[in-house]
């Protein structure tokens, strides 16, 4: 059975009101016969105060999509808005400023600075911006993430799960408009990964943190409010929150299409 491509949603007029929005974005790598189309016309809106998961097989375009939505890459064509600002109209310095003010990141391999303590890594985005963290918010984050007794430890002295907790706290400390999480449990065992997913879910439920998570793990996707399935560079299915069994079934269906 051939998978049905989800019709493009015209967000052009409504984009300024969306947390993150994309209209007909494409991304081509290379030229001529060797060109690869990672994205082939993707339109979407990211819902405020919700967790959106992006799934798809290897090569489906999910990481490319996240990088473009997070202003880490530019589309070949199409438009992207973050917090009502159209990215294509910004200079490199303006893009950097927008990322600093509106976007938080959680990466698979943590990306912590080894010479800094856990607390210093957490507040690093504010330090770079020349700002001081709100003491109450910083302490709340450290406690919620289970780091209040590990604040003086450097990354080499922390487990993988603890390092990812630092990374999540770092993403949240500036109260960004949206957090992007790229395979946040991909480098963790299942038990620790489950704890990290619970923290991400709690950041949405308790703090109203809009979050977009790229994952290949159906159990990770099952915590989301909405799941977008990509195949061959297009959104082929848009599913409301589902349990892992339904996510696995959907992936199997798409792989056989």
PDB file of C-alpha atoms in Angstrom:
ATOM      1  CA  UNK A   1       0.000   0.000   0.000  1.00  0.00           C
ATOM      2  CA  UNK A   2       1.389   3.381  -0.970  1.00  0.00           C
ATOM      3  CA  UNK A   3       1.688   5.881   1.905  1.00  0.00           C
ATOM      4  CA  UNK A   4      -0.429   8.963   1.455  1.00  0.00           C
ATOM      5  CA  UNK A   5       1.455  12.240   1.614  1.00  0.00           C
ATOM      6  CA  UNK A   6      -0.067  14.621   4.118  1.00  0.00           C
ATOM      7  CA  UNK A   7      -1.344  17.670   2.194  1.00  0.00           C
ATOM      8  CA  UNK A   8       0.695  20.822   2.679  1.00  0.00           C
ATOM      9  CA  UNK A   9      -0.799  23.293   5.092  1.00  0.00           C
ATOM     10  CA  UNK A  10      -0.723  26.910   3.980  1.00  0.00           C
ATOM     11  CA  UNK A  11       0.740  28.669   7.006  1.00  0.00           C
ATOM     12  CA  UNK A  12       1.937  31.788   5.229  1.00  0.00           C
ATOM     13  CA  UNK A  13      -0.743  34.094   6.609  1.00  0.00           C
ATOM     14  CA  UNK A  14      -0.783  32.587  10.090  1.00  0.00           C
ATOM     15  CA  UNK A  15       2.916  31.949  10.571  1.00  0.00           C
ATOM     16  CA  UNK A  16       3.671  34.987  12.761  1.00  0.00           C
ATOM     17  CA  UNK A  17       1.332  33.604  15.426  1.00  0.00           C
ATOM     18  CA  UNK A  18       2.934  30.124  15.420  1.00  0.00           C
ATOM     19  CA  UNK A  19       5.751  29.081  17.741  1.00  0.00           C
ATOM     20  CA  UNK A  20       7.564  27.525  14.783  1.00  0.00           C
ATOM     21  CA  UNK A  21       6.183  27.248  11.259  1.00  0.00           C
ATOM     22  CA  UNK A  22       7.427  26.048   7.892  1.00  0.00           C
ATOM     23  CA  UNK A  23       6.010  26.566   4.410  1.00  0.00           C
ATOM     24  CA  UNK A  24       7.049  24.352   1.485  1.00  0.00           C
ATOM     25  CA  UNK A  25      10.630  23.910   2.661  1.00  0.00           C
ATOM     26  CA  UNK A  26      13.028  21.871   0.570  1.00  0.00           C
ATOM     27  CA  UNK A  27      16.663  20.962   1.150  1.00  0.00           C
ATOM     28  CA  UNK A  28      18.913  19.742  -1.648  1.00  0.00           C
ATOM     29  CA  UNK A  29      22.504  18.600  -1.152  1.00  0.00           C
ATOM     30  CA  UNK A  30      24.818  18.526  -4.154  1.00  0.00           C
ATOM     31  CA  UNK A  31      24.088  19.289  -7.781  1.00  0.00           C
ATOM     32  CA  UNK A  32      23.201  17.525 -10.995  1.00  0.00           C
ATOM     33  CA  UNK A  33      23.032  13.739 -11.074  1.00  0.00           C
ATOM     34  CA  UNK A  34      24.504  13.466  -7.584  1.00  0.00           C
ATOM     35  CA  UNK A  35      21.969  15.793  -5.952  1.00  0.00           C
ATOM     36  CA  UNK A  36      20.048  14.434  -2.953  1.00  0.00           C
ATOM     37  CA  UNK A  37      16.711  15.923  -1.908  1.00  0.00           C
ATOM     38  CA  UNK A  38      16.565  15.515   1.872  1.00  0.00           C
ATOM     39  CA  UNK A  39      13.309  17.516   2.113  1.00  0.00           C
ATOM     40  CA  UNK A  40      10.815  17.821  -0.736  1.00  0.00           C
ATOM     41  CA  UNK A  41       8.244  20.398   0.379  1.00  0.00           C
ATOM     42  CA  UNK A  42       7.371  20.291   4.072  1.00  0.00           C
ATOM     43  CA  UNK A  43       4.792  22.574   5.690  1.00  0.00           C
ATOM     44  CA  UNK A  44       3.854  22.461   9.364  1.00  0.00           C
ATOM     45  CA  UNK A  45       3.073  24.411  12.497  1.00  0.00           C
ATOM     46  CA  UNK A  46       4.457  23.549  15.914  1.00  0.00           C
ATOM     47  CA  UNK A  47       1.790  23.807  18.575  1.00  0.00           C
ATOM     48  CA  UNK A  48       2.471  25.979  21.608  1.00  0.00           C
ATOM     49  CA  UNK A  49       3.068  24.254  24.962  1.00  0.00           C
ATOM     50  CA  UNK A  50       3.028  20.816  23.313  1.00  0.00           C
ATOM     51  CA  UNK A  51       5.632  18.142  22.671  1.00  0.00           C
ATOM     52  CA  UNK A  52       5.906  17.225  18.992  1.00  0.00           C
ATOM     53  CA  UNK A  53       7.892  14.139  17.978  1.00  0.00           C
ATOM     54  CA  UNK A  54       9.378  13.682  14.515  1.00  0.00           C
ATOM     55  CA  UNK A  55       9.968  10.087  13.415  1.00  0.00           C
ATOM     56  CA  UNK A  56      11.114   8.359  10.277  1.00  0.00           C
ATOM     57  CA  UNK A  57      13.601   5.808   8.976  1.00  0.00           C
ATOM     58  CA  UNK A  58      17.232   6.693   8.392  1.00  0.00           C
ATOM     59  CA  UNK A  59      17.462   9.103   5.471  1.00  0.00           C
ATOM     60  CA  UNK A  60      13.857  10.278   5.788  1.00  0.00           C
ATOM     61  CA  UNK A  61      14.906  13.881   6.430  1.00  0.00           C
ATOM     62  CA  UNK A  62      13.982  14.182  10.106  1.00  0.00           C
ATOM     63  CA  UNK A  63      17.346  15.529  11.293  1.00  0.00           C
ATOM     64  CA  UNK A  64      17.527  17.901   8.325  1.00  0.00           C
ATOM     65  CA  UNK A  65      14.060  19.182   9.193  1.00  0.00           C
ATOM     66  CA  UNK A  66      15.016  19.811  12.811  1.00  0.00           C
ATOM     67  CA  UNK A  67      18.201  21.631  11.836  1.00  0.00           C
ATOM     68  CA  UNK A  68      16.270  23.936   9.520  1.00  0.00           C
ATOM     69  CA  UNK A  69      13.483  24.609  12.039  1.00  0.00           C
ATOM     70  CA  UNK A  70      16.117  25.331  14.695  1.00  0.00           C
ATOM     71  CA  UNK A  71      17.956  27.822  12.436  1.00  0.00           C
ATOM     72  CA  UNK A  72      21.051  25.603  12.291  1.00  0.00           C
ATOM     73  CA  UNK A  73      20.690  25.197   8.525  1.00  0.00           C
ATOM     74  CA  UNK A  74      18.924  27.064   5.733  1.00  0.00           C
ATOM     75  CA  UNK A  75      16.385  25.497   3.367  1.00  0.00           C
ATOM     76  CA  UNK A  76      17.069  25.396  -0.343  1.00  0.00           C
ATOM     77  CA  UNK A  77      13.618  26.912  -0.833  1.00  0.00           C
ATOM     78  CA  UNK A  78      10.587  27.697   1.285  1.00  0.00           C
ATOM     79  CA  UNK A  79      10.153  29.724   4.466  1.00  0.00           C
ATOM     80  CA  UNK A  80      10.585  29.178   8.209  1.00  0.00           C
ATOM     81  CA  UNK A  81       9.329  31.308  11.091  1.00  0.00           C
ATOM     82  CA  UNK A  82      10.423  31.152  14.729  1.00  0.00           C
ATOM     83  CA  UNK A  83       8.546  33.239  17.288  1.00  0.00           C
ATOM     84  CA  UNK A  84       6.930  35.170  14.433  1.00  0.00           C
ATOM     85  CA  UNK A  85      10.224  36.056  12.736  1.00  0.00           C
ATOM     86  CA  UNK A  86      10.929  34.898   9.191  1.00  0.00           C
ATOM     87  CA  UNK A  87      14.417  33.388   9.212  1.00  0.00           C
ATOM     88  CA  UNK A  88      15.241  33.969   5.550  1.00  0.00           C
ATOM     89  CA  UNK A  89      15.243  37.719   6.129  1.00  0.00           C
ATOM     90  CA  UNK A  90      17.903  37.610   8.853  1.00  0.00           C
ATOM     91  CA  UNK A  91      21.658  38.061   8.700  1.00  0.00           C
ATOM     92  CA  UNK A  92      23.993  35.538  10.338  1.00  0.00           C
ATOM     93  CA  UNK A  93      24.331  37.775  13.410  1.00  0.00           C
ATOM     94  CA  UNK A  94      20.570  38.131  13.663  1.00  0.00           C
ATOM     95  CA  UNK A  95      20.157  34.344  13.367  1.00  0.00           C
ATOM     96  CA  UNK A  96      22.641  33.876  16.205  1.00  0.00           C
ATOM     97  CA  UNK A  97      20.734  36.365  18.350  1.00  0.00           C
ATOM     98  CA  UNK A  98      17.405  34.674  17.572  1.00  0.00           C
ATOM     99  CA  UNK A  99      18.787  31.243  18.541  1.00  0.00           C
ATOM    100  CA  UNK A 100      20.139  32.668  21.781  1.00  0.00           C
ATOM    101  CA  UNK A 101      16.849  34.318  22.715  1.00  0.00           C
ATOM    102  CA  UNK A 102      14.283  31.800  21.477  1.00  0.00           C
ATOM    103  CA  UNK A 103      15.793  28.337  21.034  1.00  0.00           C
ATOM    104  CA  UNK A 104      17.118  25.696  23.424  1.00  0.00           C
ATOM    105  CA  UNK A 105      18.945  22.540  22.323  1.00  0.00           C
ATOM    106  CA  UNK A 106      19.287  19.042  23.736  1.00  0.00           C
ATOM    107  CA  UNK A 107      21.710  16.832  21.810  1.00  0.00           C
ATOM    108  CA  UNK A 108      22.290  13.079  21.791  1.00  0.00           C
ATOM    109  CA  UNK A 109      25.899  13.446  22.939  1.00  0.00           C
ATOM    110  CA  UNK A 110      25.210  16.182  25.525  1.00  0.00           C
ATOM    111  CA  UNK A 111      27.724  18.767  24.133  1.00  0.00           C
ATOM    112  CA  UNK A 112      28.826  19.939  27.568  1.00  0.00           C
ATOM    113  CA  UNK A 113      32.028  21.928  28.107  1.00  0.00           C
ATOM    114  CA  UNK A 114      34.385  19.619  30.033  1.00  0.00           C
ATOM    115  CA  UNK A 115      36.167  22.371  31.952  1.00  0.00           C
ATOM    116  CA  UNK A 116      32.931  23.763  33.439  1.00  0.00           C
ATOM    117  CA  UNK A 117      30.967  22.425  36.382  1.00  0.00           C
ATOM    118  CA  UNK A 118      27.418  21.160  35.971  1.00  0.00           C
ATOM    119  CA  UNK A 119      26.010  24.454  37.229  1.00  0.00           C
ATOM    120  CA  UNK A 120      28.301  26.496  34.993  1.00  0.00           C
ATOM    121  CA  UNK A 121      27.219  24.412  31.986  1.00  0.00           C
ATOM    122  CA  UNK A 122      23.566  24.958  32.897  1.00  0.00           C
ATOM    123  CA  UNK A 123      23.846  28.752  33.018  1.00  0.00           C
ATOM    124  CA  UNK A 124      26.240  28.975  30.046  1.00  0.00           C
ATOM    125  CA  UNK A 125      23.639  30.388  27.580  1.00  0.00           C
ATOM    126  CA  UNK A 126      22.964  33.263  29.954  1.00  0.00           C
ATOM    127  CA  UNK A 127      26.669  33.774  30.632  1.00  0.00           C
ATOM    128  CA  UNK A 128      27.342  34.101  26.905  1.00  0.00           C
ATOM    129  CA  UNK A 129      24.495  36.597  26.630  1.00  0.00           C
ATOM    130  CA  UNK A 130      25.921  38.619  29.518  1.00  0.00           C
ATOM    131  CA  UNK A 131      22.905  37.898  31.715  1.00  0.00           C
ATOM    132  CA  UNK A 132      22.543  36.499  35.207  1.00  0.00           C
ATOM    133  CA  UNK A 133      20.128  33.630  35.858  1.00  0.00           C
ATOM    134  CA  UNK A 134      17.233  34.158  38.222  1.00  0.00           C
ATOM    135  CA  UNK A 135      18.404  32.484  41.409  1.00  0.00           C
ATOM    136  CA  UNK A 136      15.027  30.900  42.174  1.00  0.00           C
ATOM    137  CA  UNK A 137      14.655  29.546  38.621  1.00  0.00           C
ATOM    138  CA  UNK A 138      18.225  28.199  38.569  1.00  0.00           C
ATOM    139  CA  UNK A 139      17.735  26.424  41.889  1.00  0.00           C
ATOM    140  CA  UNK A 140      14.386  25.020  40.769  1.00  0.00           C
ATOM    141  CA  UNK A 141      15.938  23.636  37.603  1.00  0.00           C
ATOM    142  CA  UNK A 142      18.862  22.051  39.409  1.00  0.00           C
ATOM    143  CA  UNK A 143      16.532  20.439  41.932  1.00  0.00           C
ATOM    144  CA  UNK A 144      14.003  19.259  39.348  1.00  0.00           C
ATOM    145  CA  UNK A 145      16.765  17.723  37.252  1.00  0.00           C
ATOM    146  CA  UNK A 146      18.287  16.010  40.285  1.00  0.00           C
ATOM    147  CA  UNK A 147      21.472  18.035  40.036  1.00  0.00           C
ATOM    148  CA  UNK A 148      21.437  20.051  43.239  1.00  0.00           C
ATOM    149  CA  UNK A 149      24.017  17.681  44.778  1.00  0.00           C
ATOM    150  CA  UNK A 150      26.053  17.507  41.558  1.00  0.00           C
ATOM    151  CA  UNK A 151      26.352  21.199  40.732  1.00  0.00           C
ATOM    152  CA  UNK A 152      30.124  21.339  41.320  1.00  0.00           C
ATOM    153  CA  UNK A 153      30.898  18.171  39.364  1.00  0.00           C
ATOM    154  CA  UNK A 154      32.425  18.383  35.907  1.00  0.00           C
ATOM    155  CA  UNK A 155      31.026  16.285  33.028  1.00  0.00           C
ATOM    156  CA  UNK A 156      33.713  13.586  33.393  1.00  0.00           C
ATOM    157  CA  UNK A 157      32.480  13.049  36.955  1.00  0.00           C
ATOM    158  CA  UNK A 158      28.855  12.559  35.872  1.00  0.00           C
ATOM    159  CA  UNK A 159      27.046   9.580  34.387  1.00  0.00           C
ATOM    160  CA  UNK A 160      25.514   9.809  30.913  1.00  0.00           C
ATOM    161  CA  UNK A 161      22.079  10.358  32.404  1.00  0.00           C
ATOM    162  CA  UNK A 162      23.349  13.104  34.673  1.00  0.00           C
ATOM    163  CA  UNK A 163      25.079  14.802  31.748  1.00  0.00           C
ATOM    164  CA  UNK A 164      21.823  14.748  29.787  1.00  0.00           C
ATOM    165  CA  UNK A 165      20.037  16.249  32.797  1.00  0.00           C
ATOM    166  CA  UNK A 166      22.569  19.075  32.690  1.00  0.00           C
ATOM    167  CA  UNK A 167      21.893  19.484  28.977  1.00  0.00           C
ATOM    168  CA  UNK A 168      18.136  19.695  29.536  1.00  0.00           C
ATOM    169  CA  UNK A 169      18.552  22.247  32.318  1.00  0.00           C
ATOM    170  CA  UNK A 170      20.864  24.268  30.045  1.00  0.00           C
ATOM    171  CA  UNK A 171      18.215  24.219  27.317  1.00  0.00           C
ATOM    172  CA  UNK A 172      15.542  25.438  29.725  1.00  0.00           C
ATOM    173  CA  UNK A 173      17.472  28.019  31.737  1.00  0.00           C
ATOM    174  CA  UNK A 174      16.822  30.916  29.345  1.00  0.00           C
ATOM    175  CA  UNK A 175      13.093  30.032  29.101  1.00  0.00           C
ATOM    176  CA  UNK A 176      13.251  29.663  25.314  1.00  0.00           C
ATOM    177  CA  UNK A 177      10.277  29.838  22.989  1.00  0.00           C
ATOM    178  CA  UNK A 178      11.022  26.285  21.803  1.00  0.00           C
ATOM    179  CA  UNK A 179      13.368  23.448  22.755  1.00  0.00           C
ATOM    180  CA  UNK A 180      14.688  21.101  20.076  1.00  0.00           C
ATOM    181  CA  UNK A 181      15.803  17.666  21.279  1.00  0.00           C
ATOM    182  CA  UNK A 182      17.795  15.552  18.804  1.00  0.00           C
ATOM    183  CA  UNK A 183      17.682  11.853  19.785  1.00  0.00           C
ATOM    184  CA  UNK A 184      17.904  12.804  23.497  1.00  0.00           C
ATOM    185  CA  UNK A 185      17.904   9.169  24.672  1.00  0.00           C
ATOM    186  CA  UNK A 186      19.980   7.723  21.827  1.00  0.00           C
ATOM    187  CA  UNK A 187      23.147   7.454  23.937  1.00  0.00           C
ATOM    188  CA  UNK A 188      21.485   6.139  27.114  1.00  0.00           C
ATOM    189  CA  UNK A 189      20.311   2.790  28.454  1.00  0.00           C
ATOM    190  CA  UNK A 190      16.557   2.184  28.543  1.00  0.00           C
ATOM    191  CA  UNK A 191      16.104   2.949  32.253  1.00  0.00           C
ATOM    192  CA  UNK A 192      18.064   6.191  32.142  1.00  0.00           C
ATOM    193  CA  UNK A 193      16.412   7.095  28.848  1.00  0.00           C
ATOM    194  CA  UNK A 194      13.010   6.669  30.456  1.00  0.00           C
ATOM    195  CA  UNK A 195      13.998   9.089  33.219  1.00  0.00           C
ATOM    196  CA  UNK A 196      15.143  11.656  30.649  1.00  0.00           C
ATOM    197  CA  UNK A 197      11.871  11.323  28.721  1.00  0.00           C
ATOM    198  CA  UNK A 198       9.961  11.909  31.942  1.00  0.00           C
ATOM    199  CA  UNK A 199      11.921  15.124  32.500  1.00  0.00           C
ATOM    200  CA  UNK A 200      11.187  16.331  28.960  1.00  0.00           C
ATOM    201  CA  UNK A 201       7.506  15.536  29.376  1.00  0.00           C
ATOM    202  CA  UNK A 202       7.451  17.307  32.731  1.00  0.00           C
ATOM    203  CA  UNK A 203       9.033  20.431  31.226  1.00  0.00           C
ATOM    204  CA  UNK A 204       6.033  20.646  28.895  1.00  0.00           C
ATOM    205  CA  UNK A 205       3.400  19.864  31.510  1.00  0.00           C
ATOM    206  CA  UNK A 206       4.859  21.945  34.353  1.00  0.00           C
ATOM    207  CA  UNK A 207       6.544  24.840  32.537  1.00  0.00           C
ATOM    208  CA  UNK A 208       4.531  24.980  29.306  1.00  0.00           C
ATOM    209  CA  UNK A 209       7.731  24.423  27.336  1.00  0.00           C
ATOM    210  CA  UNK A 210       7.108  23.940  23.617  1.00  0.00           C
ATOM    211  CA  UNK A 211       9.342  21.064  22.517  1.00  0.00           C
ATOM    212  CA  UNK A 212      10.206  19.352  19.229  1.00  0.00           C
ATOM    213  CA  UNK A 213      11.936  15.977  19.560  1.00  0.00           C
ATOM    214  CA  UNK A 214      13.534  13.975  16.762  1.00  0.00           C
ATOM    215  CA  UNK A 215      13.677  10.276  17.630  1.00  0.00           C
ATOM    216  CA  UNK A 216      13.768   6.800  16.135  1.00  0.00           C
ATOM    217  CA  UNK A 217      12.492   5.289  19.411  1.00  0.00           C
ATOM    218  CA  UNK A 218       8.729   4.527  19.486  1.00  0.00           C
ATOM    219  CA  UNK A 219       8.772   4.596  23.294  1.00  0.00           C
ATOM    220  CA  UNK A 220      10.196   8.115  23.183  1.00  0.00           C
ATOM    221  CA  UNK A 221       7.625   9.210  20.594  1.00  0.00           C
ATOM    222  CA  UNK A 222       4.864   7.814  22.787  1.00  0.00           C
ATOM    223  CA  UNK A 223       5.311  10.648  25.303  1.00  0.00           C
ATOM    224  CA  UNK A 224       4.520  13.245  22.613  1.00  0.00           C
ATOM    225  CA  UNK A 225       1.244  15.087  22.068  1.00  0.00           C
ATOM    226  CA  UNK A 226       1.713  14.775  18.315  1.00  0.00           C
ATOM    227  CA  UNK A 227       3.876  12.590  16.076  1.00  0.00           C
ATOM    228  CA  UNK A 228       4.974  13.557  12.571  1.00  0.00           C
ATOM    229  CA  UNK A 229       6.222  10.708  10.387  1.00  0.00           C
ATOM    230  CA  UNK A 230       8.631  11.548   7.579  1.00  0.00           C
ATOM    231  CA  UNK A 231       9.381   9.436   4.548  1.00  0.00           C
ATOM    232  CA  UNK A 232      11.540  10.402   1.588  1.00  0.00           C
ATOM    233  CA  UNK A 233      11.613  14.039   2.608  1.00  0.00           C
ATOM    234  CA  UNK A 234       7.879  14.627   3.113  1.00  0.00           C
ATOM    235  CA  UNK A 235       5.435  14.304   5.990  1.00  0.00           C
ATOM    236  CA  UNK A 236       3.518  11.102   5.294  1.00  0.00           C
ATOM    237  CA  UNK A 237       1.511  10.912   8.508  1.00  0.00           C
ATOM    238  CA  UNK A 238       0.433  13.286  11.272  1.00  0.00           C
ATOM    239  CA  UNK A 239      -0.693  11.335  14.336  1.00  0.00           C
ATOM    240  CA  UNK A 240      -2.037  12.620  17.647  1.00  0.00           C
ATOM    241  CA  UNK A 241      -0.516  11.192  20.818  1.00  0.00           C
ATOM    242  CA  UNK A 242      -0.301   7.396  20.683  1.00  0.00           C
ATOM    243  CA  UNK A 243       1.196   4.559  22.699  1.00  0.00           C
ATOM    244  CA  UNK A 244       4.373   2.799  21.616  1.00  0.00           C
ATOM    245  CA  UNK A 245       2.457  -0.133  20.119  1.00  0.00           C
ATOM    246  CA  UNK A 246       0.558   2.172  17.754  1.00  0.00           C
ATOM    247  CA  UNK A 247       3.740   4.045  16.872  1.00  0.00           C
ATOM    248  CA  UNK A 248       5.494   0.789  15.984  1.00  0.00           C
ATOM    249  CA  UNK A 249       2.509  -0.261  13.868  1.00  0.00           C
ATOM    250  CA  UNK A 250       2.565   3.062  12.037  1.00  0.00           C
ATOM    251  CA  UNK A 251       6.298   2.747  11.349  1.00  0.00           C
ATOM    252  CA  UNK A 252       5.834  -0.813  10.074  1.00  0.00           C
ATOM    253  CA  UNK A 253       3.035   0.331   7.788  1.00  0.00           C
ATOM    254  CA  UNK A 254       5.157   3.128   6.374  1.00  0.00           C
ATOM    255  CA  UNK A 255       8.168   0.862   5.856  1.00  0.00           C
ATOM    256  CA  UNK A 256       6.041  -1.536   3.798  1.00  0.00           C
ATOM    257  CA  UNK A 257       4.466   1.190   1.688  1.00  0.00           C
TER     258      UNK A 257
END
